[in-house]
Amino acid sequence: MDLSDTPAEEEFRARLREWLAKTLPGLPPQPSPDDWPGRRAYDLGWQRRLHDAGYAAVHWDASPAIRLIFLEETEKAGAPYVGANFVGLLHAGPTIAAEGTDGQRARWLPPILRGEEVWCQGFSEPDAGSDLAALRTRAWRDGDAYVVTGSKMWTSHAEVADWCELLVRTDPDAPKHRGITWLAMPMDAPGITVRPLRTLAGSAEFAEVFLDEVRVPAANRVGDENDGWRVTMVTLSFERGTAFAGEVVACRRVLGELAGAARENGRWDDPALRRRLGRLHAEFRALWRLTQWNVSAAQASGGVPGAGGSVFKLRYSHARQELYDAAAEVLGADCLDLDRPWTLDRLSSLSYTIAAGTSQIQHGIIAERILGLPKGR
Amino acid sequence: MRFRLTDDQRALRDGMRQLLARRFDGAALRGAAERPERLDRALWRALGEAGFFALRLPEEQGGVGLGLPEAVLVFEEAGRVLLPGPLAATHLAAGAVPGAATGETVVSAVDGGLVEWLAEADVVRGDAPGAVPMRSLDPLTPLHRVPGRAAAAPDPVAVLLTAAEQLGTAARVCELAVQHARAREQFGRPIGAFQAVAHLCAGMLARSETARAAVYAAAVTADPLDIAAARLLADEAAVRGARDCLQVHGGMGFTWESEVHLHLKRAWVRTHRAGGVTHSEEALAAALTAGAA
Ligand SMILES: Cc1cc2nc3c(=O)[nH]c(=O)nc-3n(C[C@H](O)[C@H](O)[C@H](O)COP(=O)(O)OP(=O)(O)OC[C@H]3O[C@@H](n4cnc5c(N)ncnc54)[C@H](O)[C@@H]3O)c2cc1C
């Protein structure tokens, strides 16, 4: 077992650190969380800088260990988050790279990497969340296009996206996992209505998307017709990979800030609070080690993140909620003030045990795929 | 970074697992629980021969010359099978107390207000005047209370080895629960097909695997904060895992015949070793204000 960098990793880390130290001071100020056009421009601008410095595809081209170093160093330095580029960089792009044709790769990948186009994910529907294969949005073949009608739900960044990775049902008579197709839909096509949904944190980070006879060129189909479920599994394995690793570093920083705040307001004298923060410190240290462990396992088995990602996702999502609950205890009545940054973080942490597969679904994956328990229901 | 077991580490772990399967199987465990207070000296020497106690002692001093990662692997194996005896105290005494390294001498140590295996030990490190026997909750760990002693700061290696034993228990109880959940049928199907049971098992694995990453990493870095964190995670994984394992076993789990209760009791005993959890929590909390998050 070795936790130190290899010479190549060490070199990458040093080069990245130097570049971050040089680049970050010149960045424009972050737009407010609700300014979606502003955030789109900001996030694309950051991707453009990464591209020009040679870090464009670090999320998918690099080895898992290099990816982890990238996440660790950018977070430590306080660099911008992937933000609106999340879907394009972390799952649509890698899926197209793995499953698309040469023409599709040439059309869609460079704009993602250069920070020119934003993608969103149109998987979930009002009646198809955990049971994604129950999706009902229909698509008919009409000449050289699919005609799509239906609706999608909780589509993050839909308002500012150029493209949508869309799942549609192309064969309603097939068993439910077999009649699905994966399409790249341009978000400016006629027939698309985006209705922002307000989250409990007050922001509008996701939307409902209504599709009324939207024509999507058949050439935009990734994988075969009715073979979309297999392509979707590729997408989801990328989505659950190292996506949250950088956030663990951020949570450790927050924990340090909490301790400082508790010292200032006197709460630190309460041994119960200290012990609670001590436990969280242990948890986030362990989650970082677990990330390194999973990444080393992925590296040994050819780079594909396995079901071990579910262990991480399950624990991390709960730990993040506990972190901001502890913040509320440190803040006292100030935790009710929306102008305190931790208040909004506490609210948004509530989504972590739901989005990208609920905790109950992660438990199910661990029980069936890792422990080999019989399939239930 | 290559955070995987090396081939040599794997071989060491497998060798220890085989030795313990030969010398201390389930029947031996239940037998020991019926004959408490008696340590199997032949087994202790066999451990000595296999290098369990001398593992980290330099080769010039007759030891094996390995490090903390290897020690953690063999202690995890000992924890899995609930091997009785003051394992960590004897291991830590190798090189300092004659005969400890080879398993000829059983060494115990005063730890906070407690001593394990006082009557069976040849040597007790630290003073234990006026030690009073307790009716120990764990039939496999005789305990004495030592009155009026302030707890000293624990040796980080003792903390880590305790965490490794807890990890062994955490992994083992998860396996026991999964085996039972596959085999036991109610309402015409294996109970593991019921989500409530499957999710208990998944929770056990999520805790033990997180603890594993923390314990192995702490063994590599030997950083006292990594060790404190590993200890907290491993304690939680062992204690909650053993409780959930008992739940999965239902009424059978509440009987003396099943080994589940022995895992829970030992896990509880270990939570009081080496400064207890409070010490680790306070150390990690103090580091936060020192900017070491
Ligand atoms: C912030 C946020 C952003 C999102 N972004 C996107 C996006 O960009 N694109 C997209 O396509 N989707 C997105 N989603 C949707 C997300 O993937 C779904 O909300 C999630 O998969 C859960 O589905 P659901 O909401 O329909 O809940 P349901 O599936 O209805 O679940 C409700 C409850 O029942 C439980 N449950 C359901 N099935 C089972 C079962 N088999 N066993 C045990 N318990 C079960 C669940 O755990 C949950 O507690 C987002 C969600 C959030 C919160």
XYZ file of C-alpha atoms and ligand atoms in Angstrom:
723
model
C 0.000 0.000 0.000
C 1.376 3.352 -0.988
C -0.321 6.715 -0.562
C 2.448 8.866 -1.953
C 2.465 10.312 -5.477
C 4.348 8.526 -8.245
C 6.915 10.760 -9.993
C 4.410 11.439 -12.797
C 1.672 12.310 -10.274
C 4.050 14.515 -8.323
C 4.991 16.360 -11.489
C 1.336 16.855 -12.445
C 0.477 18.139 -8.962
C 3.338 20.618 -8.916
C 2.538 21.944 -12.388
C -1.155 22.303 -11.553
C -0.444 24.070 -8.251
C 1.784 26.542 -9.963
C -0.794 27.202 -12.665
C -3.585 27.672 -10.105
C -1.505 30.092 -8.050
C -0.884 32.131 -11.186
C -4.406 31.933 -12.633
C -6.874 32.211 -9.754
C -6.075 35.773 -8.639
C -7.029 37.050 -12.113
C -10.490 35.456 -12.203
C -13.579 37.684 -12.253
C -15.827 37.603 -9.151
C -18.354 34.750 -8.936
C -21.901 35.632 -10.035
C -24.700 35.191 -7.493
C -26.079 31.646 -7.219
C -29.339 32.635 -8.893
C -27.891 34.472 -11.864
C -28.072 31.571 -14.303
C -26.868 33.346 -17.468
C -24.061 34.826 -15.387
C -23.132 31.429 -14.046
C -23.204 29.881 -17.492
C -20.762 32.504 -18.770
C -18.571 32.166 -15.710
C -18.436 28.362 -15.763
C -17.737 28.261 -19.511
C -15.002 30.853 -19.046
C -13.321 28.700 -16.421
C -13.524 25.644 -18.679
C -11.974 27.700 -21.478
C -9.039 28.560 -19.221
C -8.596 24.912 -18.276
C -8.690 24.003 -21.949
C -6.067 26.539 -22.925
C -3.791 25.337 -20.143
C -4.113 21.711 -21.235
C -6.455 20.495 -18.481
C -9.616 20.340 -20.598
C -10.393 16.626 -20.440
C -8.809 15.888 -17.101
C -12.139 14.450 -15.885
C -12.178 11.689 -18.455
C -8.888 11.323 -20.307
C -6.651 11.243 -17.269
C -6.025 8.251 -15.036
C -8.277 8.121 -11.951
C -5.328 9.069 -9.718
C -4.583 12.180 -11.797
C -8.278 13.094 -11.748
C -8.236 12.860 -7.961
C -5.177 15.104 -7.743
C -6.927 17.602 -9.999
C -10.004 17.641 -7.755
C -7.932 17.873 -4.580
C -5.697 20.707 -5.754
C -8.403 22.799 -7.416
C -10.580 22.545 -4.319
C -7.715 23.351 -1.953
C -6.859 26.386 -4.013
C -10.499 27.530 -4.022
C -10.856 27.233 -7.807
C -14.344 27.352 -9.395
C -16.481 24.223 -9.404
C -17.462 22.567 -12.734
C -20.917 24.113 -12.254
C -22.997 24.263 -15.419
C -20.399 22.124 -17.216
C -21.163 19.216 -14.934
C -23.246 17.103 -17.316
C -21.141 17.741 -20.413
C -17.814 17.115 -18.738
C -18.724 14.415 -16.271
C -21.212 12.215 -18.063
C -22.542 13.208 -21.499
C -19.050 13.830 -22.878
C -17.531 10.588 -21.586
C -20.592 8.661 -22.830
C -20.247 10.107 -26.337
C -16.528 9.398 -26.262
C -17.240 5.764 -25.353
C -20.380 5.051 -27.386
C -20.603 7.685 -30.150
C -19.499 7.543 -33.784
C -16.423 9.435 -35.002
C -18.715 12.095 -36.438
C -20.566 12.513 -33.154
C -17.334 12.773 -31.217
C -16.059 15.423 -33.623
C -19.331 17.398 -33.392
C -19.917 17.390 -29.645
C -16.697 16.833 -27.743
C -14.562 19.835 -28.758
C -17.218 22.421 -27.767
C -17.590 20.764 -24.348
C -13.851 20.787 -23.820
C -13.359 24.348 -25.093
C -16.123 25.655 -22.833
C -18.534 26.592 -25.605
C -21.580 24.417 -25.007
C -23.538 23.425 -21.906
C -25.357 20.108 -21.576
C -28.183 18.975 -19.343
C -29.545 15.578 -18.400
C -33.118 14.658 -19.363
C -33.469 11.282 -17.720
C -35.960 11.601 -14.837
C -39.675 12.119 -15.399
C -42.517 12.867 -13.011
C -43.339 9.145 -12.817
C -39.846 7.782 -13.427
C -37.319 8.699 -10.731
C -35.738 5.788 -8.900
C -37.443 3.538 -11.427
C -35.844 5.280 -14.377
C -36.744 2.536 -16.850
C -40.418 3.412 -16.309
C -39.922 6.539 -18.433
C -42.753 7.342 -20.855
C -41.535 10.204 -23.058
C -42.302 8.825 -26.510
C -40.350 9.134 -29.770
C -41.563 8.130 -33.233
C -39.362 7.779 -36.266
C -40.441 10.198 -39.047
C -38.045 10.198 -41.999
C -34.623 11.314 -40.837
C -35.828 12.491 -37.435
C -37.358 11.296 -34.185
C -40.465 13.151 -33.069
C -40.477 13.423 -29.286
C -43.423 14.114 -26.973
C -43.481 13.931 -23.194
C -41.941 15.678 -20.197
C -38.836 15.590 -18.082
C -38.418 16.657 -14.472
C -35.676 18.038 -12.203
C -33.511 18.796 -15.242
C -30.547 20.687 -13.774
C -29.257 23.682 -15.804
C -32.006 23.177 -18.440
C -32.518 26.923 -18.782
C -28.988 27.588 -19.917
C -28.204 24.335 -21.730
C -27.464 23.974 -25.452
C -27.886 20.213 -25.511
C -29.753 17.599 -23.547
C -28.827 13.941 -23.122
C -32.343 12.647 -23.478
C -33.849 9.249 -22.831
C -36.945 8.397 -24.855
C -39.123 5.349 -25.316
C -38.943 4.149 -28.907
C -40.677 0.785 -28.428
C -43.605 0.854 -25.988
C -44.301 -2.851 -26.519
C -40.837 -4.103 -25.519
C -39.972 -4.991 -21.887
C -39.390 -1.685 -20.138
C -35.570 -1.761 -20.184
C -35.433 -2.690 -23.874
C -37.424 -0.004 -25.648
C -35.317 3.027 -24.654
C -33.089 5.198 -26.869
C -30.390 7.784 -25.942
C -30.589 11.029 -27.991
C -28.716 14.320 -28.042
C -31.421 16.962 -28.284
C -30.645 20.588 -29.189
C -32.347 22.748 -26.563
C -33.326 25.428 -29.119
C -35.527 23.067 -31.176
C -39.158 24.143 -31.613
C -41.605 22.452 -29.203
C -39.420 22.641 -26.067
C -40.766 24.548 -23.063
C -38.603 24.951 -19.970
C -40.377 25.826 -16.736
C -37.952 26.580 -13.887
C -38.723 24.738 -10.658
C -37.930 26.526 -7.460
C -35.970 24.386 -5.007
C -36.491 24.470 -1.243
C -33.299 26.512 -1.069
C -35.092 29.183 -3.083
C -32.967 28.864 -6.206
C -34.037 27.605 -9.613
C -31.249 25.158 -10.354
C -33.510 22.685 -12.095
C -36.573 22.769 -14.322
C -39.421 20.857 -15.840
C -38.982 20.357 -19.570
C -42.050 19.835 -21.751
C -41.556 18.277 -25.166
C -44.254 18.710 -27.791
C -43.473 17.020 -31.109
C -39.830 18.060 -30.955
C -37.885 16.904 -34.024
C -34.474 15.449 -33.177
C -32.312 14.344 -36.140
C -31.905 10.559 -36.183
C -28.172 11.187 -36.600
C -28.193 12.414 -32.964
C -28.891 8.941 -31.638
C -25.991 7.567 -29.576
C -25.936 3.767 -29.664
C -28.610 1.727 -31.426
C -32.341 2.332 -31.384
C -33.854 0.583 -28.329
C -30.365 0.005 -26.888
C -30.451 3.159 -24.763
C -30.551 1.399 -21.403
C -27.078 -0.027 -21.962
C -25.788 3.424 -22.964
C -27.489 4.861 -19.878
C -25.595 2.481 -17.612
C -22.369 3.830 -19.119
C -23.550 7.370 -18.371
C -24.492 6.527 -14.784
C -21.189 4.808 -14.069
C -19.454 8.057 -15.025
C -21.923 10.104 -12.988
C -21.184 8.135 -9.813
C -17.416 7.977 -10.291
C -15.257 10.535 -8.539
C -17.843 13.294 -8.961
C -18.030 14.202 -5.250
C -14.379 13.692 -4.360
C -13.460 17.379 -4.508
C -16.349 18.201 -2.200
C -14.817 16.101 0.559
C -11.853 18.481 0.568
C -14.264 21.408 0.767
C -16.132 19.840 3.685
C -12.886 19.502 5.601
C -12.262 23.186 5.095
C -15.767 24.016 6.353
C -15.137 21.904 9.429
C -12.069 23.973 10.256
C -14.093 27.156 9.796
C -16.791 25.789 12.119
C -14.232 25.116 14.831
C -12.960 28.674 14.466
C -16.485 30.080 14.704
C -17.198 27.970 17.782
C -14.063 29.273 19.465
C -15.157 32.817 18.777
C -18.689 32.472 20.089
C -17.800 30.307 23.079
C -19.616 27.163 21.911
C -16.252 25.381 21.835
C -16.381 24.948 25.623
C -19.211 22.463 25.183
C -17.569 19.014 25.154
C -20.540 17.459 23.362
C -20.122 19.868 20.465
C -16.366 19.335 20.357
C -16.812 15.597 20.258
C -19.368 15.919 17.512
C -16.962 17.967 15.400
C -14.169 15.524 16.231
C -16.308 12.684 14.890
C -17.061 14.606 11.705
C -13.370 15.252 11.290
C -12.818 11.486 11.493
C -15.605 10.881 8.984
C -14.281 13.261 6.337
C -10.717 12.002 6.732
C -12.028 8.476 6.251
C -14.090 9.501 3.214
C -10.986 10.890 1.573
C -9.159 7.614 2.259
C -12.108 5.700 0.852
C -11.922 7.801 -2.296
C -8.244 6.978 -2.665
C -9.000 3.315 -2.043
C -11.776 3.259 -4.678
C -9.668 5.161 -7.172
C -6.790 2.721 -6.747
C -9.222 -0.152 -7.252
C -10.635 1.469 -10.395
C -7.135 2.045 -11.683
C -6.259 -1.618 -11.134
C -9.379 -2.801 -12.975
C -9.072 -0.580 -16.042
C -10.532 2.717 -14.864
C -14.235 1.926 -14.543
C -15.652 2.966 -11.165
C -17.405 -0.038 -9.609
C -20.246 -0.457 -7.147
C -17.810 0.755 -4.451
C -18.905 4.224 -5.549
C -22.258 3.499 -3.915
C -20.571 3.030 -0.537
C -18.973 6.426 -0.918
C -22.132 8.146 -2.199
C -24.202 6.726 0.648
C -21.868 7.791 3.434
C -20.830 11.080 1.920
C -24.379 12.323 1.380
C -25.260 11.672 5.028
C -21.980 13.088 6.330
C -22.568 16.284 4.393
C -25.972 16.681 6.008
C -24.499 16.037 9.455
C -21.795 18.621 8.790
C -24.329 21.375 8.182
C -26.474 20.227 11.096
C -23.384 20.660 13.255
C -22.910 24.099 11.682
C -26.410 24.983 12.848
C -25.473 23.981 16.360
C -22.401 26.186 16.237
C -24.395 29.118 14.871
C -27.270 28.874 17.341
C -30.211 31.077 16.297
C -28.080 32.543 13.468
C -28.628 29.258 11.637
C -32.063 30.606 10.716
C -30.503 33.534 8.844
C -30.401 32.955 5.079
C -27.558 35.440 4.775
C -25.251 33.095 6.645
C -23.604 30.945 3.981
C -23.982 27.729 5.987
C -27.747 28.149 6.073
C -28.080 27.776 2.308
C -25.555 24.967 2.304
C -27.601 23.197 4.929
C -30.701 23.512 2.790
C -28.994 22.322 -0.373
C -27.395 19.408 1.460
C -30.892 17.956 1.752
C -30.755 16.992 -1.935
C -27.663 14.836 -1.544
C -29.482 11.756 -0.279
C -31.933 12.033 -3.212
C -30.164 13.197 -6.375
C -28.008 10.757 -8.391
C -29.790 7.797 -6.771
C -31.411 7.964 -3.326
C -29.829 6.429 -0.226
C -32.382 3.649 -0.338
C -31.388 2.863 -3.924
C -27.675 2.889 -2.952
C -28.431 0.433 -0.128
C -30.168 -1.767 -2.699
C -27.189 -1.623 -5.074
C -24.783 -2.554 -2.284
C -26.996 -5.409 -1.081
C -27.519 -6.909 -4.529
C -24.341 -6.118 -6.443
C -21.686 -6.234 -3.722
C -23.160 -8.563 -1.105
C -25.033 -10.775 -3.565
C -28.256 -10.819 -1.562
C -31.327 -12.050 -3.418
C -33.291 -9.526 -5.452
C -36.233 -8.358 -3.443
C -39.282 -6.080 -3.882
C -0.452 6.453 -5.248
C -1.157 2.735 -5.237
C -3.461 2.183 -2.290
C -3.803 -1.589 -2.697
C -2.443 -4.529 -0.773
C 0.857 -5.759 -2.241
C 1.216 -9.444 -3.098
C 3.352 -9.946 0.000
C 0.765 -8.271 2.206
C -1.963 -10.440 0.734
C 0.112 -13.563 1.340
C 0.780 -12.542 4.934
C -2.917 -11.953 5.576
C -3.920 -15.250 3.943
C -1.280 -17.133 5.914
C -2.539 -15.706 9.192
C -6.124 -16.507 8.209
C -5.157 -20.132 7.530
C -3.230 -20.469 10.770
C -6.193 -19.159 12.748
C -8.659 -21.366 10.869
C -6.549 -24.386 11.867
C -5.905 -23.384 15.442
C -8.957 -21.390 16.457
C -12.088 -22.342 14.536
C -15.713 -21.784 15.513
C -15.744 -24.830 17.781
C -12.621 -23.601 19.579
C -14.243 -20.192 19.991
C -17.343 -21.657 21.614
C -15.163 -23.938 23.717
C -13.156 -20.970 24.955
C -16.358 -19.154 25.856
C -17.280 -22.117 28.062
C -13.851 -22.193 29.739
C -13.197 -18.538 30.409
C -10.073 -17.239 32.127
C -7.852 -19.843 30.478
C -5.453 -18.785 27.746
C -4.283 -21.385 25.193
C -0.508 -21.180 25.680
C 0.258 -23.518 22.776
C -1.687 -21.231 20.456
C 0.112 -18.203 21.899
C 3.468 -19.840 21.048
C 2.201 -20.758 17.591
C 1.374 -17.101 17.042
C 4.866 -16.257 18.263
C 6.391 -18.701 15.772
C 4.324 -17.183 12.980
C 5.825 -13.793 13.840
C 2.609 -12.231 15.158
C 4.317 -10.552 18.118
C 7.750 -9.927 16.561
C 6.312 -8.609 13.306
C 7.600 -5.059 13.698
C 10.755 -5.924 15.619
C 13.875 -5.282 13.464
C 15.514 -8.387 12.005
C 18.765 -7.664 13.941
C 16.747 -8.161 17.113
C 15.276 -11.420 15.916
C 12.093 -9.878 14.582
C 10.378 -10.000 11.196
C 11.188 -6.373 10.365
C 7.807 -5.458 8.877
C 5.746 -2.340 9.560
C 2.402 -1.063 10.757
C 0.477 -1.990 7.574
C 1.424 -5.634 8.062
C 0.631 -5.477 11.787
C -2.781 -4.087 10.982
C -3.496 -6.937 8.576
C -2.701 -9.659 11.114
C -4.592 -7.889 13.901
C -7.588 -7.621 11.603
C -7.456 -11.401 11.200
C -7.227 -11.885 14.963
C -10.224 -9.587 15.370
C -12.249 -11.544 12.800
C -12.034 -14.759 14.796
C -12.208 -13.100 18.229
C -8.842 -14.522 19.213
C -8.638 -14.144 23.008
C -5.698 -12.701 24.945
C -3.769 -9.450 25.428
C -2.592 -9.468 21.835
C -1.730 -5.799 21.459
C 0.044 -5.559 24.830
C 2.236 -8.573 24.026
C 2.932 -7.282 20.521
C 3.944 -3.900 21.923
C 6.193 -5.607 24.482
C 8.163 -7.552 21.857
C 11.832 -6.593 22.207
C 11.282 -5.004 25.618
C 10.028 -7.965 27.643
C 11.964 -11.230 27.264
C 9.884 -13.969 25.663
C 7.143 -11.651 24.397
C 8.375 -11.748 20.806
C 8.288 -15.532 20.649
C 5.014 -15.965 22.493
C 6.694 -17.628 25.484
C 5.610 -14.774 27.738
C 2.101 -13.408 27.934
C 2.238 -9.675 28.556
C -0.703 -7.542 29.609
C -0.757 -3.827 30.405
C -2.697 -1.445 32.575
C -4.803 0.618 30.214
C -6.729 3.505 31.725
C -8.592 1.975 34.634
C -8.563 -1.609 33.348
C -6.304 -4.620 32.884
C -7.202 -7.541 30.620
C -6.057 -11.072 31.480
C -4.313 -10.076 34.726
C -4.341 -13.572 36.232
C -3.013 -15.303 33.102
C -0.332 -12.748 32.284
C 3.317 -13.497 33.098
C 4.160 -9.814 33.028
C 1.931 -6.781 33.556
C 3.259 -3.456 32.327
C 2.307 -0.440 34.422
C 1.307 -0.836 38.067
C -1.852 -2.513 39.076
C -1.832 -2.421 42.885
C -5.202 -3.166 44.406
C -6.615 -4.450 41.110
C -10.126 -5.767 41.678
C -11.617 -8.485 39.491
C -14.774 -7.654 37.544
C -17.388 -10.094 36.336
C -16.490 -9.308 32.717
C -19.326 -8.889 30.257
C -17.139 -10.539 27.587
C -16.670 -14.201 28.541
C -13.465 -14.193 26.486
C -11.816 -11.210 28.192
C -11.265 -11.382 31.941
C -11.011 -7.864 33.356
C -9.680 -6.199 36.480
C -10.419 -2.667 37.513
C -7.465 -0.589 38.752
C -8.754 2.079 41.102
C -7.746 5.713 41.056
C -5.622 5.956 37.944
C -5.748 8.935 35.660
C -5.731 7.870 32.015
C -2.460 8.709 30.289
C -2.355 9.745 26.633
C -2.602 6.469 24.713
C 0.139 5.044 22.532
C -1.030 5.654 18.928
C 0.115 2.165 17.926
C -2.128 0.649 20.595
C -4.990 2.761 19.256
C -4.318 1.576 15.710
C -4.058 -2.100 16.615
C -7.338 -1.841 18.500
C -8.899 -0.272 15.422
C -7.554 -3.140 13.307
C -9.185 -5.702 15.596
C -12.448 -3.765 15.427
C -12.197 -3.774 11.643
C -11.875 -7.556 11.730
C -15.036 -7.795 13.779
C -16.870 -5.345 11.529
C -16.021 -7.348 8.407
C -16.808 -10.664 10.055
C -20.227 -9.698 11.417
C -21.185 -8.374 7.985
C -20.288 -11.751 6.468
C -22.203 -13.608 9.170
C -25.264 -11.461 8.602
C -25.135 -11.917 4.829
C -24.717 -15.707 5.139
C -27.678 -15.862 7.465
C -29.789 -13.553 5.310
C -29.216 -15.837 2.325
C -29.959 -19.071 4.161
C -32.785 -18.294 6.579
C -36.246 -18.396 5.015
C -39.435 -16.798 6.269
C -42.657 -16.124 4.372
C -41.369 -18.525 1.720
C -38.206 -16.657 0.784
C -34.735 -15.847 2.068
C -34.969 -12.974 4.541
C -32.229 -11.192 2.542
C -34.846 -10.589 -0.152
C -36.637 -8.233 2.248
C -35.357 -4.709 1.849
C -35.345 -3.978 5.547
C -32.853 -6.813 6.014
C -30.871 -6.137 2.834
C -30.463 -2.502 3.817
C -29.199 -3.419 7.298
C -26.542 -5.563 5.611
C -25.646 -2.840 3.110
C -25.212 -0.379 5.960
C -22.839 -2.795 7.679
C -20.716 -3.064 4.549
C -20.686 0.693 3.993
C -19.376 1.180 7.532
C -16.799 -1.604 7.442
C -15.388 -0.594 4.043
C -15.048 3.040 5.066
C -13.334 1.902 8.256
C -11.029 -0.332 6.216
C -9.834 2.559 4.054
C -9.274 4.656 7.192
C -7.416 1.942 9.118
C -5.159 0.958 6.215
C -4.361 4.590 5.416
C -3.538 5.296 9.061
C -1.190 2.310 9.037
C 0.594 3.741 5.998
C 0.907 7.320 7.282
C 1.207 6.522 11.041
C -0.228 10.012 11.543
C -1.841 10.252 15.017
C -4.889 12.057 13.590
C -5.351 9.452 10.871
C -5.073 6.851 13.622
C -7.627 8.607 15.831
C -10.025 8.859 12.883
C -9.511 5.213 11.956
C -10.265 4.233 15.511
C -13.570 6.096 15.601
C -14.706 4.666 12.282
C -13.659 1.136 13.226
C -15.317 1.291 16.649
C -18.549 2.410 15.057
C -18.363 -0.236 12.335
C -17.722 -3.017 14.865
C -20.271 -2.054 17.498
C -23.113 -1.090 15.203
C -22.251 -3.949 12.857
C -22.442 -6.496 15.656
C -25.767 -5.093 16.850
C -27.218 -5.206 13.345
C -25.863 -8.723 12.868
C -27.715 -9.760 16.014
C -30.882 -8.165 14.660
C -30.545 -10.032 11.361
C -30.185 -13.302 13.304
C -33.425 -12.673 15.168
C -34.103 -14.821 18.241
C -31.260 -17.114 17.286
C -28.914 -14.156 17.683
C -30.048 -13.668 21.255
C -28.943 -17.146 22.310
C -25.623 -18.044 23.856
C -25.099 -20.750 21.194
C -24.774 -18.262 18.351
C -21.418 -16.482 18.210
C -22.955 -13.109 17.441
C -23.099 -11.927 21.054
C -19.401 -12.668 21.477
C -18.578 -10.223 18.676
C -20.673 -7.482 20.206
C -19.235 -8.000 23.673
C -15.645 -7.963 22.458
C -16.327 -4.884 20.358
C -17.648 -3.156 23.463
C -14.566 -4.135 25.468
C -12.287 -2.708 22.794
C -14.085 0.642 22.781
C -12.677 1.177 26.298
C -9.083 0.518 25.331
C -6.371 3.019 24.534
C -8.013 6.234 25.646
C -11.509 5.232 24.592
C -13.393 7.127 21.929
C -13.385 10.383 23.881
C -9.658 10.763 23.550
C -9.803 10.297 19.769
C -12.732 12.687 19.387
C -11.064 15.387 21.451
C -7.779 14.979 19.598
C -9.522 15.394 16.251
C -11.516 18.358 17.509
C -8.404 20.073 18.859
C -6.693 19.610 15.493
C -9.523 21.493 13.789
C -8.706 24.711 15.572
C -5.025 24.132 14.888
C -5.868 24.178 11.175
C -5.143 20.475 10.590
C -8.444 19.503 8.999
C -31.045 18.627 -6.832
C -31.502 17.587 -7.802
C -31.033 17.613 -9.105
C -31.449 16.670 -10.038
N -30.984 16.768 -11.305
C -31.443 15.906 -12.252
C -31.051 16.068 -13.621
O -30.306 16.974 -13.975
N -31.527 15.205 -14.531
C -32.345 14.170 -14.188
O -32.717 13.403 -15.060
N -32.766 13.998 -12.890
C -32.327 14.848 -11.917
N -32.747 14.706 -10.605
C -33.726 13.658 -10.286
C -33.208 12.556 -9.374
O -32.389 11.672 -10.099
C -34.430 11.847 -8.764
O -35.079 12.768 -7.937
C -34.045 10.638 -7.942
O -33.531 9.609 -8.756
C -35.213 10.079 -7.120
O -36.366 9.892 -7.867
P -37.760 10.509 -7.372
O -37.509 11.912 -7.000
O -38.778 10.198 -8.390
O -38.123 9.737 -6.038
P -38.909 8.362 -5.947
O -38.266 7.372 -6.836
O -40.359 8.600 -6.085
O -38.604 7.972 -4.442
C -39.336 8.472 -3.337
C -38.871 7.722 -2.100
O -39.102 6.312 -2.264
C -37.888 5.601 -2.116
N -37.865 4.482 -3.056
C -38.173 4.471 -4.382
N -37.966 3.270 -4.911
C -37.499 2.486 -3.914
C -37.067 1.131 -3.828
N -37.047 0.324 -4.890
N -36.633 0.701 -2.636
C -36.610 1.503 -1.543
N -36.996 2.784 -1.567
C -37.436 3.260 -2.736
C -36.802 6.603 -2.449
O -35.563 6.261 -1.852
C -37.359 7.880 -1.867
O -37.122 7.904 -0.494
C -32.352 15.643 -9.658
C -32.825 15.608 -8.346
C -32.418 16.560 -7.420
C -32.965 16.485 -6.025
